PDB file of C-alpha atoms in Angstrom:
ATOM      1  CA  UNK A   1      16.622  14.536 -14.263  1.00  0.00           C
ATOM      2  CA  UNK A   2      13.117  16.076 -13.878  1.00  0.00           C
ATOM      3  CA  UNK A   3      10.703  16.522 -11.386  1.00  0.00           C
ATOM      4  CA  UNK A   4       7.233  14.721 -11.869  1.00  0.00           C
ATOM      5  CA  UNK A   5       3.917  14.311 -10.042  1.00  0.00           C
ATOM      6  CA  UNK A   6       2.480  10.088  -9.442  1.00  0.00           C
ATOM      7  CA  UNK A   7      -0.910  11.664 -11.318  1.00  0.00           C
ATOM      8  CA  UNK A   8       1.402  13.209 -14.360  1.00  0.00           C
ATOM      9  CA  UNK A   9       3.359   9.796 -14.445  1.00  0.00           C
ATOM     10  CA  UNK A  10       0.367   7.975 -15.426  1.00  0.00           C
ATOM     11  CA  UNK A  11      -0.904  10.488 -17.701  1.00  0.00           C
ATOM     12  CA  UNK A  12       2.620  10.317 -19.461  1.00  0.00           C
ATOM     13  CA  UNK A  13       2.620   6.973 -19.713  1.00  0.00           C
ATOM     14  CA  UNK A  14      -0.989   6.484 -21.104  1.00  0.00           C
ATOM     15  CA  UNK A  15       0.221   9.332 -23.508  1.00  0.00           C
ATOM     16  CA  UNK A  16       3.675   7.126 -24.679  1.00  0.00           C
ATOM     17  CA  UNK A  17       1.817   3.767 -25.032  1.00  0.00           C
ATOM     18  CA  UNK A  18      -1.518   5.556 -27.301  1.00  0.00           C
ATOM     19  CA  UNK A  19       0.940   7.264 -29.393  1.00  0.00           C
ATOM     20  CA  UNK A  20       3.019   3.804 -29.191  1.00  0.00           C
ATOM     21  CA  UNK A  21       0.106   1.507 -30.722  1.00  0.00           C
ATOM     22  CA  UNK A  22      -2.952   3.094 -31.830  1.00  0.00           C
ATOM     23  CA  UNK A  23      -5.229  -0.052 -30.275  1.00  0.00           C
ATOM     24  CA  UNK A  24      -4.481   1.601 -26.690  1.00  0.00           C
ATOM     25  CA  UNK A  25      -7.750   3.550 -25.639  1.00  0.00           C
ATOM     26  CA  UNK A  26      -8.645   4.586 -22.373  1.00  0.00           C
ATOM     27  CA  UNK A  27     -12.376   4.086 -20.715  1.00  0.00           C
ATOM     28  CA  UNK A  28     -14.177   4.896 -17.754  1.00  0.00           C
ATOM     29  CA  UNK A  29     -16.406   7.186 -15.600  1.00  0.00           C
ATOM     30  CA  UNK A  30     -15.506  10.951 -16.568  1.00  0.00           C
ATOM     31  CA  UNK A  31     -12.061  10.229 -17.842  1.00  0.00           C
ATOM     32  CA  UNK A  32     -12.790  12.764 -20.537  1.00  0.00           C
ATOM     33  CA  UNK A  33     -14.273  15.370 -18.375  1.00  0.00           C
ATOM     34  CA  UNK A  34     -10.891  17.774 -17.621  1.00  0.00           C
ATOM     35  CA  UNK A  35      -8.907  14.679 -17.285  1.00  0.00           C
ATOM     36  CA  UNK A  36     -11.024  12.988 -14.443  1.00  0.00           C
ATOM     37  CA  UNK A  37     -11.701  13.533 -10.888  1.00  0.00           C
ATOM     38  CA  UNK A  38      -8.028  12.833 -10.082  1.00  0.00           C
ATOM     39  CA  UNK A  39      -6.530  14.604 -13.543  1.00  0.00           C
ATOM     40  CA  UNK A  40      -5.369  11.104 -14.421  1.00  0.00           C
ATOM     41  CA  UNK A  41      -6.090  11.461 -18.072  1.00  0.00           C
ATOM     42  CA  UNK A  42      -5.736  15.426 -18.361  1.00  0.00           C
ATOM     43  CA  UNK A  43      -4.578  16.194 -22.279  1.00  0.00           C
ATOM     44  CA  UNK A  44      -5.175  12.846 -23.685  1.00  0.00           C
ATOM     45  CA  UNK A  45      -8.620  14.026 -24.818  1.00  0.00           C
ATOM     46  CA  UNK A  46      -7.142  17.054 -26.706  1.00  0.00           C
ATOM     47  CA  UNK A  47      -4.358  14.809 -28.229  1.00  0.00           C
ATOM     48  CA  UNK A  48      -5.943  11.570 -29.193  1.00  0.00           C
ATOM     49  CA  UNK A  49      -9.604  12.430 -29.463  1.00  0.00           C
ATOM     50  CA  UNK A  50     -12.882  11.193 -28.309  1.00  0.00           C
ATOM     51  CA  UNK A  51     -12.308   7.752 -30.057  1.00  0.00           C
ATOM     52  CA  UNK A  52      -9.221   7.218 -27.731  1.00  0.00           C
ATOM     53  CA  UNK A  53     -10.547   8.671 -24.195  1.00  0.00           C
ATOM     54  CA  UNK A  54     -14.313   7.374 -23.583  1.00  0.00           C
ATOM     55  CA  UNK A  55     -16.038   8.531 -20.774  1.00  0.00           C
ATOM     56  CA  UNK A  56     -18.874   6.263 -19.368  1.00  0.00           C
ATOM     57  CA  UNK A  57     -22.094   6.350 -17.119  1.00  0.00           C
ATOM     58  CA  UNK A  58     -21.590   5.045 -14.016  1.00  0.00           C
ATOM     59  CA  UNK A  59     -21.424   1.488 -15.387  1.00  0.00           C
ATOM     60  CA  UNK A  60     -18.692  -0.324 -14.298  1.00  0.00           C
ATOM     61  CA  UNK A  61     -20.031  -4.047 -15.388  1.00  0.00           C
ATOM     62  CA  UNK A  62     -20.598  -2.349 -18.649  1.00  0.00           C
ATOM     63  CA  UNK A  63     -17.699  -1.130 -19.308  1.00  0.00           C
ATOM     64  CA  UNK A  64     -15.467  -4.047 -17.872  1.00  0.00           C
ATOM     65  CA  UNK A  65     -17.542  -6.100 -20.075  1.00  0.00           C
ATOM     66  CA  UNK A  66     -16.854  -4.079 -23.211  1.00  0.00           C
ATOM     67  CA  UNK A  67     -13.334  -3.915 -22.519  1.00  0.00           C
ATOM     68  CA  UNK A  68     -13.396  -7.677 -22.448  1.00  0.00           C
ATOM     69  CA  UNK A  69     -15.175  -7.574 -26.410  1.00  0.00           C
ATOM     70  CA  UNK A  70     -12.470  -4.793 -27.646  1.00  0.00           C
ATOM     71  CA  UNK A  71      -9.511  -6.869 -26.146  1.00  0.00           C
ATOM     72  CA  UNK A  72     -10.788 -10.230 -28.207  1.00  0.00           C
ATOM     73  CA  UNK A  73     -10.365  -7.961 -31.322  1.00  0.00           C
ATOM     74  CA  UNK A  74      -6.928  -7.047 -30.875  1.00  0.00           C
ATOM     75  CA  UNK A  75      -7.401  -3.452 -29.329  1.00  0.00           C
ATOM     76  CA  UNK A  76      -5.809  -2.831 -25.842  1.00  0.00           C
ATOM     77  CA  UNK A  77      -8.205  -0.890 -23.292  1.00  0.00           C
ATOM     78  CA  UNK A  78      -7.096   0.437 -20.040  1.00  0.00           C
ATOM     79  CA  UNK A  79      -9.747   0.752 -18.146  1.00  0.00           C
ATOM     80  CA  UNK A  80     -10.099   3.389 -15.351  1.00  0.00           C
ATOM     81  CA  UNK A  81     -11.725   2.597 -12.093  1.00  0.00           C
ATOM     82  CA  UNK A  82     -12.819   5.741 -10.087  1.00  0.00           C
ATOM     83  CA  UNK A  83     -12.418   3.818  -6.723  1.00  0.00           C
ATOM     84  CA  UNK A  84     -11.106  -0.009  -6.428  1.00  0.00           C
ATOM     85  CA  UNK A  85     -13.982  -0.378  -4.306  1.00  0.00           C
ATOM     86  CA  UNK A  86     -16.198  -0.056  -7.282  1.00  0.00           C
ATOM     87  CA  UNK A  87     -14.470  -2.743  -8.837  1.00  0.00           C
ATOM     88  CA  UNK A  88     -17.134  -5.390  -7.083  1.00  0.00           C
ATOM     89  CA  UNK A  89     -19.638  -4.090  -9.404  1.00  0.00           C
ATOM     90  CA  UNK A  90     -17.984  -5.732 -12.188  1.00  0.00           C
ATOM     91  CA  UNK A  91     -16.802  -8.875 -10.618  1.00  0.00           C
ATOM     92  CA  UNK A  92     -17.931 -11.310 -13.424  1.00  0.00           C
ATOM     93  CA  UNK A  93     -15.713  -9.391 -16.355  1.00  0.00           C
ATOM     94  CA  UNK A  94     -12.881  -8.823 -13.892  1.00  0.00           C
ATOM     95  CA  UNK A  95     -12.758 -12.196 -12.383  1.00  0.00           C
ATOM     96  CA  UNK A  96     -15.094 -14.538 -14.879  1.00  0.00           C
ATOM     97  CA  UNK A  97     -14.266 -13.261 -18.405  1.00  0.00           C
ATOM     98  CA  UNK A  98     -10.438 -11.848 -18.774  1.00  0.00           C
ATOM     99  CA  UNK A  99      -8.305 -14.064 -16.677  1.00  0.00           C
ATOM    100  CA  UNK A 100     -10.303 -16.894 -17.898  1.00  0.00           C
ATOM    101  CA  UNK A 101     -10.964 -16.503 -22.286  1.00  0.00           C
ATOM    102  CA  UNK A 102      -7.177 -16.594 -23.293  1.00  0.00           C
ATOM    103  CA  UNK A 103      -7.359 -20.108 -21.325  1.00  0.00           C
ATOM    104  CA  UNK A 104     -10.679 -21.334 -22.456  1.00  0.00           C
ATOM    105  CA  UNK A 105      -9.951 -20.368 -26.194  1.00  0.00           C
ATOM    106  CA  UNK A 106      -6.997 -22.299 -26.237  1.00  0.00           C
ATOM    107  CA  UNK A 107      -4.859 -19.384 -26.601  1.00  0.00           C
ATOM    108  CA  UNK A 108      -7.495 -18.386 -29.827  1.00  0.00           C
ATOM    109  CA  UNK A 109      -7.712 -14.981 -27.789  1.00  0.00           C
ATOM    110  CA  UNK A 110      -5.363 -12.571 -26.243  1.00  0.00           C
ATOM    111  CA  UNK A 111      -6.732 -10.347 -23.074  1.00  0.00           C
ATOM    112  CA  UNK A 112      -4.742  -7.162 -23.179  1.00  0.00           C
ATOM    113  CA  UNK A 113      -6.640  -5.301 -21.075  1.00  0.00           C
ATOM    114  CA  UNK A 114      -5.010  -2.729 -17.946  1.00  0.00           C
ATOM    115  CA  UNK A 115      -7.388  -1.920 -14.970  1.00  0.00           C
ATOM    116  CA  UNK A 116      -6.343   0.946 -13.087  1.00  0.00           C
ATOM    117  CA  UNK A 117      -8.083   1.207 -10.060  1.00  0.00           C
ATOM    118  CA  UNK A 118      -6.935   3.903  -7.510  1.00  0.00           C
ATOM    119  CA  UNK A 119      -6.879   2.955  -3.390  1.00  0.00           C
ATOM    120  CA  UNK A 120      -5.610   3.870  -0.175  1.00  0.00           C
ATOM    121  CA  UNK A 121      -6.651   4.978   3.457  1.00  0.00           C
ATOM    122  CA  UNK A 122      -6.408   8.314   4.801  1.00  0.00           C
ATOM    123  CA  UNK A 123      -8.718  10.738   2.968  1.00  0.00           C
ATOM    124  CA  UNK A 124     -11.484  10.187   5.000  1.00  0.00           C
ATOM    125  CA  UNK A 125     -13.524   8.930   2.585  1.00  0.00           C
ATOM    126  CA  UNK A 126     -15.041   6.041   4.795  1.00  0.00           C
ATOM    127  CA  UNK A 127     -15.727   2.112   4.407  1.00  0.00           C
ATOM    128  CA  UNK A 128     -17.307   1.923   1.077  1.00  0.00           C
ATOM    129  CA  UNK A 129     -14.271   3.888  -0.887  1.00  0.00           C
ATOM    130  CA  UNK A 130     -11.281   2.793   1.410  1.00  0.00           C
ATOM    131  CA  UNK A 131     -10.444  -0.585   0.783  1.00  0.00           C
ATOM    132  CA  UNK A 132      -7.473  -2.809  -0.040  1.00  0.00           C
ATOM    133  CA  UNK A 133      -8.626  -5.693  -2.156  1.00  0.00           C
ATOM    134  CA  UNK A 134      -5.506  -6.665  -3.814  1.00  0.00           C
ATOM    135  CA  UNK A 135      -5.439 -10.246  -2.362  1.00  0.00           C
ATOM    136  CA  UNK A 136      -8.696 -11.040  -3.726  1.00  0.00           C
ATOM    137  CA  UNK A 137      -7.741 -10.421  -7.077  1.00  0.00           C
ATOM    138  CA  UNK A 138      -4.170 -12.038  -6.400  1.00  0.00           C
ATOM    139  CA  UNK A 139      -6.150 -15.017  -5.872  1.00  0.00           C
ATOM    140  CA  UNK A 140      -7.442 -15.377  -9.463  1.00  0.00           C
ATOM    141  CA  UNK A 141      -5.720 -17.127 -11.572  1.00  0.00           C
ATOM    142  CA  UNK A 142      -4.688 -15.369 -14.892  1.00  0.00           C
ATOM    143  CA  UNK A 143      -4.655 -12.128 -13.227  1.00  0.00           C
ATOM    144  CA  UNK A 144      -1.034 -10.489 -12.603  1.00  0.00           C
ATOM    145  CA  UNK A 145      -1.339  -7.735  -9.949  1.00  0.00           C
ATOM    146  CA  UNK A 146       1.001  -4.734  -9.284  1.00  0.00           C
ATOM    147  CA  UNK A 147       0.513  -1.688  -6.868  1.00  0.00           C
ATOM    148  CA  UNK A 148       3.438   0.924  -7.534  1.00  0.00           C
ATOM    149  CA  UNK A 149       4.383   2.849  -4.562  1.00  0.00           C
ATOM    150  CA  UNK A 150       6.835   5.704  -6.225  1.00  0.00           C
ATOM    151  CA  UNK A 151       6.424   8.070  -9.098  1.00  0.00           C
ATOM    152  CA  UNK A 152       8.756   6.020 -11.007  1.00  0.00           C
ATOM    153  CA  UNK A 153       6.955   2.918 -10.570  1.00  0.00           C
ATOM    154  CA  UNK A 154       3.711   4.450 -11.342  1.00  0.00           C
ATOM    155  CA  UNK A 155       4.724   4.791 -15.184  1.00  0.00           C
ATOM    156  CA  UNK A 156       7.113   2.172 -15.606  1.00  0.00           C
ATOM    157  CA  UNK A 157       4.825  -0.547 -13.954  1.00  0.00           C
ATOM    158  CA  UNK A 158       1.613   0.997 -16.224  1.00  0.00           C
ATOM    159  CA  UNK A 159       3.641   1.279 -19.266  1.00  0.00           C
ATOM    160  CA  UNK A 160       4.535  -2.616 -18.628  1.00  0.00           C
ATOM    161  CA  UNK A 161       0.981  -3.505 -17.973  1.00  0.00           C
ATOM    162  CA  UNK A 162      -0.397  -1.978 -21.236  1.00  0.00           C
ATOM    163  CA  UNK A 163       2.012  -3.899 -23.397  1.00  0.00           C
ATOM    164  CA  UNK A 164       1.291  -7.204 -21.100  1.00  0.00           C
ATOM    165  CA  UNK A 165      -0.798  -9.572 -23.781  1.00  0.00           C
ATOM    166  CA  UNK A 166      -3.089 -10.646 -20.793  1.00  0.00           C
ATOM    167  CA  UNK A 167      -5.025  -8.624 -17.702  1.00  0.00           C
ATOM    168  CA  UNK A 168      -2.962  -6.429 -15.723  1.00  0.00           C
ATOM    169  CA  UNK A 169      -4.739  -4.476 -12.490  1.00  0.00           C
ATOM    170  CA  UNK A 170      -2.783  -1.710 -11.308  1.00  0.00           C
ATOM    171  CA  UNK A 171      -3.315  -0.242  -7.680  1.00  0.00           C
ATOM    172  CA  UNK A 172      -2.543   3.188  -7.557  1.00  0.00           C
ATOM    173  CA  UNK A 173      -2.823   5.274  -4.103  1.00  0.00           C
ATOM    174  CA  UNK A 174      -4.667   8.249  -4.615  1.00  0.00           C
ATOM    175  CA  UNK A 175      -2.571   9.600  -1.323  1.00  0.00           C
ATOM    176  CA  UNK A 176       0.432   9.888  -3.798  1.00  0.00           C
ATOM    177  CA  UNK A 177      -1.250  11.330  -6.753  1.00  0.00           C
ATOM    178  CA  UNK A 178       0.380  14.652  -6.553  1.00  0.00           C
ATOM    179  CA  UNK A 179       3.606  14.120  -4.666  1.00  0.00           C
ATOM    180  CA  UNK A 180       6.652  14.849  -6.547  1.00  0.00           C
ATOM    181  CA  UNK A 181       9.740  12.864  -7.491  1.00  0.00           C
ATOM    182  CA  UNK A 182      12.562  13.095  -9.287  1.00  0.00           C
ATOM    183  CA  UNK A 183      12.453  10.995 -12.616  1.00  0.00           C
ATOM    184  CA  UNK A 184      14.645  10.792 -15.563  1.00  0.00           C
ATOM    185  CA  UNK A 185      13.624  12.763 -18.744  1.00  0.00           C
ATOM    186  CA  UNK A 186      12.264  10.094 -21.865  1.00  0.00           C
ATOM    187  CA  UNK A 187      10.697   6.796 -21.673  1.00  0.00           C
ATOM    188  CA  UNK A 188      11.206   3.453 -19.076  1.00  0.00           C
ATOM    189  CA  UNK A 189       9.451   0.746 -17.893  1.00  0.00           C
ATOM    190  CA  UNK A 190       9.919  -1.320 -14.705  1.00  0.00           C
ATOM    191  CA  UNK A 191       9.143  -4.814 -15.204  1.00  0.00           C
ATOM    192  CA  UNK A 192       6.123  -6.909 -13.883  1.00  0.00           C
ATOM    193  CA  UNK A 193       7.506  -9.290 -11.161  1.00  0.00           C
ATOM    194  CA  UNK A 194      10.902  -7.332 -10.139  1.00  0.00           C
ATOM    195  CA  UNK A 195      10.848  -6.075  -6.770  1.00  0.00           C
ATOM    196  CA  UNK A 196      12.939  -3.060  -5.491  1.00  0.00           C
ATOM    197  CA  UNK A 197      15.194  -3.308  -2.675  1.00  0.00           C
ATOM    198  CA  UNK A 198      14.489   0.261  -1.124  1.00  0.00           C
ATOM    199  CA  UNK A 199      16.798   0.479   1.837  1.00  0.00           C
ATOM    200  CA  UNK A 200      19.452  -2.145   2.409  1.00  0.00           C
ATOM    201  CA  UNK A 201      19.956  -3.795   5.756  1.00  0.00           C
ATOM    202  CA  UNK A 202      21.098  -6.735   7.866  1.00  0.00           C
ATOM    203  CA  UNK A 203      18.700  -7.339  11.008  1.00  0.00           C
ATOM    204  CA  UNK A 204      15.291  -7.279   9.925  1.00  0.00           C
ATOM    205  CA  UNK A 205      13.702  -7.524   6.473  1.00  0.00           C
ATOM    206  CA  UNK A 206      10.380  -5.606   6.023  1.00  0.00           C
ATOM    207  CA  UNK A 207       8.217  -6.186   3.235  1.00  0.00           C
ATOM    208  CA  UNK A 208       6.194  -3.163   2.495  1.00  0.00           C
ATOM    209  CA  UNK A 209       3.291  -2.879   0.120  1.00  0.00           C
ATOM    210  CA  UNK A 210       1.974  -0.329  -1.688  1.00  0.00           C
ATOM    211  CA  UNK A 211       1.956   3.085   0.355  1.00  0.00           C
ATOM    212  CA  UNK A 212       3.181   1.318   3.299  1.00  0.00           C
ATOM    213  CA  UNK A 213       6.479   1.439   1.578  1.00  0.00           C
ATOM    214  CA  UNK A 214       7.237   5.169   2.767  1.00  0.00           C
ATOM    215  CA  UNK A 215       6.038   4.296   6.352  1.00  0.00           C
ATOM    216  CA  UNK A 216       8.582   1.460   6.440  1.00  0.00           C
ATOM    217  CA  UNK A 217      11.046   3.574   5.293  1.00  0.00           C
ATOM    218  CA  UNK A 218      10.681   6.294   7.844  1.00  0.00           C
ATOM    219  CA  UNK A 219      10.285   3.706  10.569  1.00  0.00           C
ATOM    220  CA  UNK A 220      14.005   1.954   9.574  1.00  0.00           C
ATOM    221  CA  UNK A 221      15.269   5.801   9.611  1.00  0.00           C
ATOM    222  CA  UNK A 222      13.960   6.273  13.132  1.00  0.00           C
ATOM    223  CA  UNK A 223      15.848   2.971  14.145  1.00  0.00           C
ATOM    224  CA  UNK A 224      18.884   3.641  12.745  1.00  0.00           C
ATOM    225  CA  UNK A 225      21.874   2.663  14.875  1.00  0.00           C
ATOM    226  CA  UNK A 226      19.503   0.521  17.109  1.00  0.00           C
ATOM    227  CA  UNK A 227      18.283  -1.757  14.400  1.00  0.00           C
ATOM    228  CA  UNK A 228      19.168  -2.345  10.383  1.00  0.00           C
ATOM    229  CA  UNK A 229      16.003  -2.481   8.505  1.00  0.00           C
ATOM    230  CA  UNK A 230      16.428  -4.071   4.994  1.00  0.00           C
ATOM    231  CA  UNK A 231      12.865  -2.405   3.050  1.00  0.00           C
ATOM    232  CA  UNK A 232      11.521  -4.663  -0.144  1.00  0.00           C
ATOM    233  CA  UNK A 233       8.801  -3.334  -2.240  1.00  0.00           C
ATOM    234  CA  UNK A 234       7.413  -5.872  -4.243  1.00  0.00           C
ATOM    235  CA  UNK A 235       5.761  -3.932  -6.426  1.00  0.00           C
ATOM    236  CA  UNK A 236       4.054  -6.521  -8.062  1.00  0.00           C
ATOM    237  CA  UNK A 237       2.094  -9.268  -6.279  1.00  0.00           C
ATOM    238  CA  UNK A 238       1.803 -11.322  -9.258  1.00  0.00           C
ATOM    239  CA  UNK A 239       3.840 -12.258  -9.906  1.00  0.00           C
ATOM    240  CA  UNK A 240       6.275 -12.351  -6.801  1.00  0.00           C
ATOM    241  CA  UNK A 241       9.353 -11.744  -6.706  1.00  0.00           C
ATOM    242  CA  UNK A 242      10.620 -14.497  -4.168  1.00  0.00           C
ATOM    243  CA  UNK A 243      14.172 -14.428  -5.059  1.00  0.00           C
ATOM    244  CA  UNK A 244      14.826 -10.725  -3.853  1.00  0.00           C
ATOM    245  CA  UNK A 245      13.159 -11.799  -0.635  1.00  0.00           C
ATOM    246  CA  UNK A 246      14.811 -14.779  -0.168  1.00  0.00           C
ATOM    247  CA  UNK A 247      18.103 -13.269  -0.667  1.00  0.00           C
ATOM    248  CA  UNK A 248      17.289 -10.531   1.757  1.00  0.00           C
ATOM    249  CA  UNK A 249      16.133 -13.397   4.452  1.00  0.00           C
ATOM    250  CA  UNK A 250      19.684 -15.398   3.676  1.00  0.00           C
ATOM    251  CA  UNK A 251      20.908 -11.747   5.210  1.00  0.00           C
ATOM    252  CA  UNK A 252      18.378 -10.760   8.100  1.00  0.00           C
ATOM    253  CA  UNK A 253      16.560 -13.933   9.178  1.00  0.00           C
ATOM    254  CA  UNK A 254      13.841 -12.078  10.271  1.00  0.00           C
ATOM    255  CA  UNK A 255      10.755 -10.809   8.355  1.00  0.00           C
ATOM    256  CA  UNK A 256       8.126  -8.634   8.778  1.00  0.00           C
ATOM    257  CA  UNK A 257       5.202  -7.678   6.224  1.00  0.00           C
ATOM    258  CA  UNK A 258       3.408  -4.652   6.401  1.00  0.00           C
ATOM    259  CA  UNK A 259      -0.055  -3.749   4.238  1.00  0.00           C
ATOM    260  CA  UNK A 260      -3.024  -1.702   4.549  1.00  0.00           C
ATOM    261  CA  UNK A 261      -5.761  -4.320   3.926  1.00  0.00           C
ATOM    262  CA  UNK A 262      -7.044  -6.109   7.327  1.00  0.00           C
ATOM    263  CA  UNK A 263      -4.162  -8.818   8.511  1.00  0.00           C
ATOM    264  CA  UNK A 264      -6.476 -11.811   8.337  1.00  0.00           C
ATOM    265  CA  UNK A 265      -6.187 -13.566   4.877  1.00  0.00           C
ATOM    266  CA  UNK A 266      -3.891 -10.090   3.466  1.00  0.00           C
ATOM    267  CA  UNK A 267      -1.720 -11.206   0.864  1.00  0.00           C
ATOM    268  CA  UNK A 268       0.915 -10.928   3.910  1.00  0.00           C
ATOM    269  CA  UNK A 269      -0.198 -14.435   4.512  1.00  0.00           C
ATOM    270  CA  UNK A 270       0.556 -15.653   0.984  1.00  0.00           C
ATOM    271  CA  UNK A 271       4.069 -13.889   1.122  1.00  0.00           C
ATOM    272  CA  UNK A 272       4.746 -15.680   4.792  1.00  0.00           C
ATOM    273  CA  UNK A 273       3.516 -19.069   3.211  1.00  0.00           C
ATOM    274  CA  UNK A 274       5.972 -18.552   0.635  1.00  0.00           C
ATOM    275  CA  UNK A 275       8.615 -17.922   2.990  1.00  0.00           C
ATOM    276  CA  UNK A 276       7.876 -20.827   5.664  1.00  0.00           C
ATOM    277  CA  UNK A 277       8.203 -23.252   2.166  1.00  0.00           C
ATOM    278  CA  UNK A 278      11.403 -21.594   0.351  1.00  0.00           C
ATOM    279  CA  UNK A 279      13.380 -19.982   2.920  1.00  0.00           C
ATOM    280  CA  UNK A 280      12.445 -22.029   6.262  1.00  0.00           C
ATOM    281  CA  UNK A 281      16.487 -22.724   6.839  1.00  0.00           C
ATOM    282  CA  UNK A 282      17.185 -19.162   6.770  1.00  0.00           C
ATOM    283  CA  UNK A 283      14.665 -17.767   9.491  1.00  0.00           C
ATOM    284  CA  UNK A 284      15.825 -17.068  12.948  1.00  0.00           C
ATOM    285  CA  UNK A 285      12.648 -16.144  14.221  1.00  0.00           C
ATOM    286  CA  UNK A 286       8.830 -16.750  12.945  1.00  0.00           C
ATOM    287  CA  UNK A 287       8.028 -14.370  10.212  1.00  0.00           C
ATOM    288  CA  UNK A 288       4.917 -11.921  11.198  1.00  0.00           C
ATOM    289  CA  UNK A 289       2.546  -9.778   9.344  1.00  0.00           C
ATOM    290  CA  UNK A 290       1.188  -6.138  10.398  1.00  0.00           C
ATOM    291  CA  UNK A 291      -1.865  -4.945   8.525  1.00  0.00           C
ATOM    292  CA  UNK A 292      -5.015  -3.294   9.313  1.00  0.00           C
ATOM    293  CA  UNK A 293      -7.563  -3.964  11.779  1.00  0.00           C
ATOM    294  CA  UNK A 294     -10.267  -6.593  11.134  1.00  0.00           C
ATOM    295  CA  UNK A 295     -12.525  -3.018  10.636  1.00  0.00           C
ATOM    296  CA  UNK A 296     -14.853  -1.379   8.018  1.00  0.00           C
ATOM    297  CA  UNK A 297     -12.574   1.694   7.434  1.00  0.00           C
ATOM    298  CA  UNK A 298     -14.281   4.430  10.168  1.00  0.00           C
ATOM    299  CA  UNK A 299     -14.867   8.153   8.793  1.00  0.00           C
ATOM    300  CA  UNK A 300     -13.605   9.603  11.592  1.00  0.00           C
ATOM    301  CA  UNK A 301     -10.068  10.953  10.880  1.00  0.00           C
ATOM    302  CA  UNK A 302      -8.773   9.444  14.323  1.00  0.00           C
ATOM    303  CA  UNK A 303     -10.421   6.056  14.196  1.00  0.00           C
ATOM    304  CA  UNK A 304      -9.290   5.865  10.380  1.00  0.00           C
ATOM    305  CA  UNK A 305      -5.718   6.353  11.177  1.00  0.00           C
ATOM    306  CA  UNK A 306      -5.848   4.052  14.151  1.00  0.00           C
ATOM    307  CA  UNK A 307      -7.149   1.118  11.876  1.00  0.00           C
ATOM    308  CA  UNK A 308      -3.947   0.816   9.739  1.00  0.00           C
ATOM    309  CA  UNK A 309       0.026   0.717  10.352  1.00  0.00           C
ATOM    310  CA  UNK A 310       1.756   4.002  10.946  1.00  0.00           C
ATOM    311  CA  UNK A 311       5.284   4.896  11.392  1.00  0.00           C
ATOM    312  CA  UNK A 312       5.263   3.920  15.590  1.00  0.00           C
ATOM    313  CA  UNK A 313       3.346   1.210  14.830  1.00  0.00           C
ATOM    314  CA  UNK A 314       5.885  -0.157  12.616  1.00  0.00           C
ATOM    315  CA  UNK A 315       8.744   0.615  14.132  1.00  0.00           C
ATOM    316  CA  UNK A 316       7.524  -0.831  17.270  1.00  0.00           C
ATOM    317  CA  UNK A 317       7.051  -4.181  15.388  1.00  0.00           C
ATOM    318  CA  UNK A 318      10.450  -3.962  13.803  1.00  0.00           C
ATOM    319  CA  UNK A 319      11.273  -4.245  17.383  1.00  0.00           C
ATOM    320  CA  UNK A 320       9.390  -6.818  18.427  1.00  0.00           C
ATOM    321  CA  UNK A 321      10.358  -8.814  15.290  1.00  0.00           C
ATOM    322  CA  UNK A 322      14.394  -8.259  16.215  1.00  0.00           C
ATOM    323  CA  UNK A 323      13.930  -9.566  19.673  1.00  0.00           C
ATOM    324  CA  UNK A 324      12.123 -12.485  18.429  1.00  0.00           C
TER     325      UNK A 324
END
């Protein structure tokens, strides 16, 4: 075992896949300048050169469109979006081209594009740099979506995404970039569509997306001896591992979904829809979602904190779910 940061896990995954497959290249704003703003491409330029690590102007639609064309020729582009919010500038290639070309070409063209987009609330970057769009992209047929919440998953899911023959959106959380965890030596992958039972329990199932995994685990620890909480990190939203969620609900009968995106029309609503349709007989109380406020994220640190689930609010919501 060794210590590795989330950021270094992303670098390591890209380097390993670039060494494994000469068609893999990385493109994005400033990725070639000292490893990028968040050092997620550190060392790649020196090792692989400027044909494999390509810095671009501020031109999201242009370099995402370039990735579409490159993938159609058989290359495997990895596109770094400096902020998830900036994906809005490239919605046509991201939503109208990447997921549809394999279908519209009758399978003549694969689309092995990985889009890495960093997101997260808690760094005081206000409304235009703190948005959670996972539900938008999960709504797009043909696009896979995953949210690694650990160092192990940051590497393992990214490697699986790069190897996939379709477009995959990997949502990285910037609050985790410089946190260390113990991980194995060598290579590993994490399959898309396989959830992680982060903590076992018998009273309430909490499905926690992305960074809320850590908060849910802290809330579960607070409730130890009072309520037995099972915490599930879905890892992938598309495909979603409903089998693991269903197995948990057969034990607990109660479900709380937690995410930072606004509760209204968030991905938690999709999980609840699936649970009602597939696990209704196992439920002992109505499932619920704890998400962010229906507001743009404020610049004020205290208001920012109040707009998203925190350990205390998750703890309270679990108590309410247990009593329901």
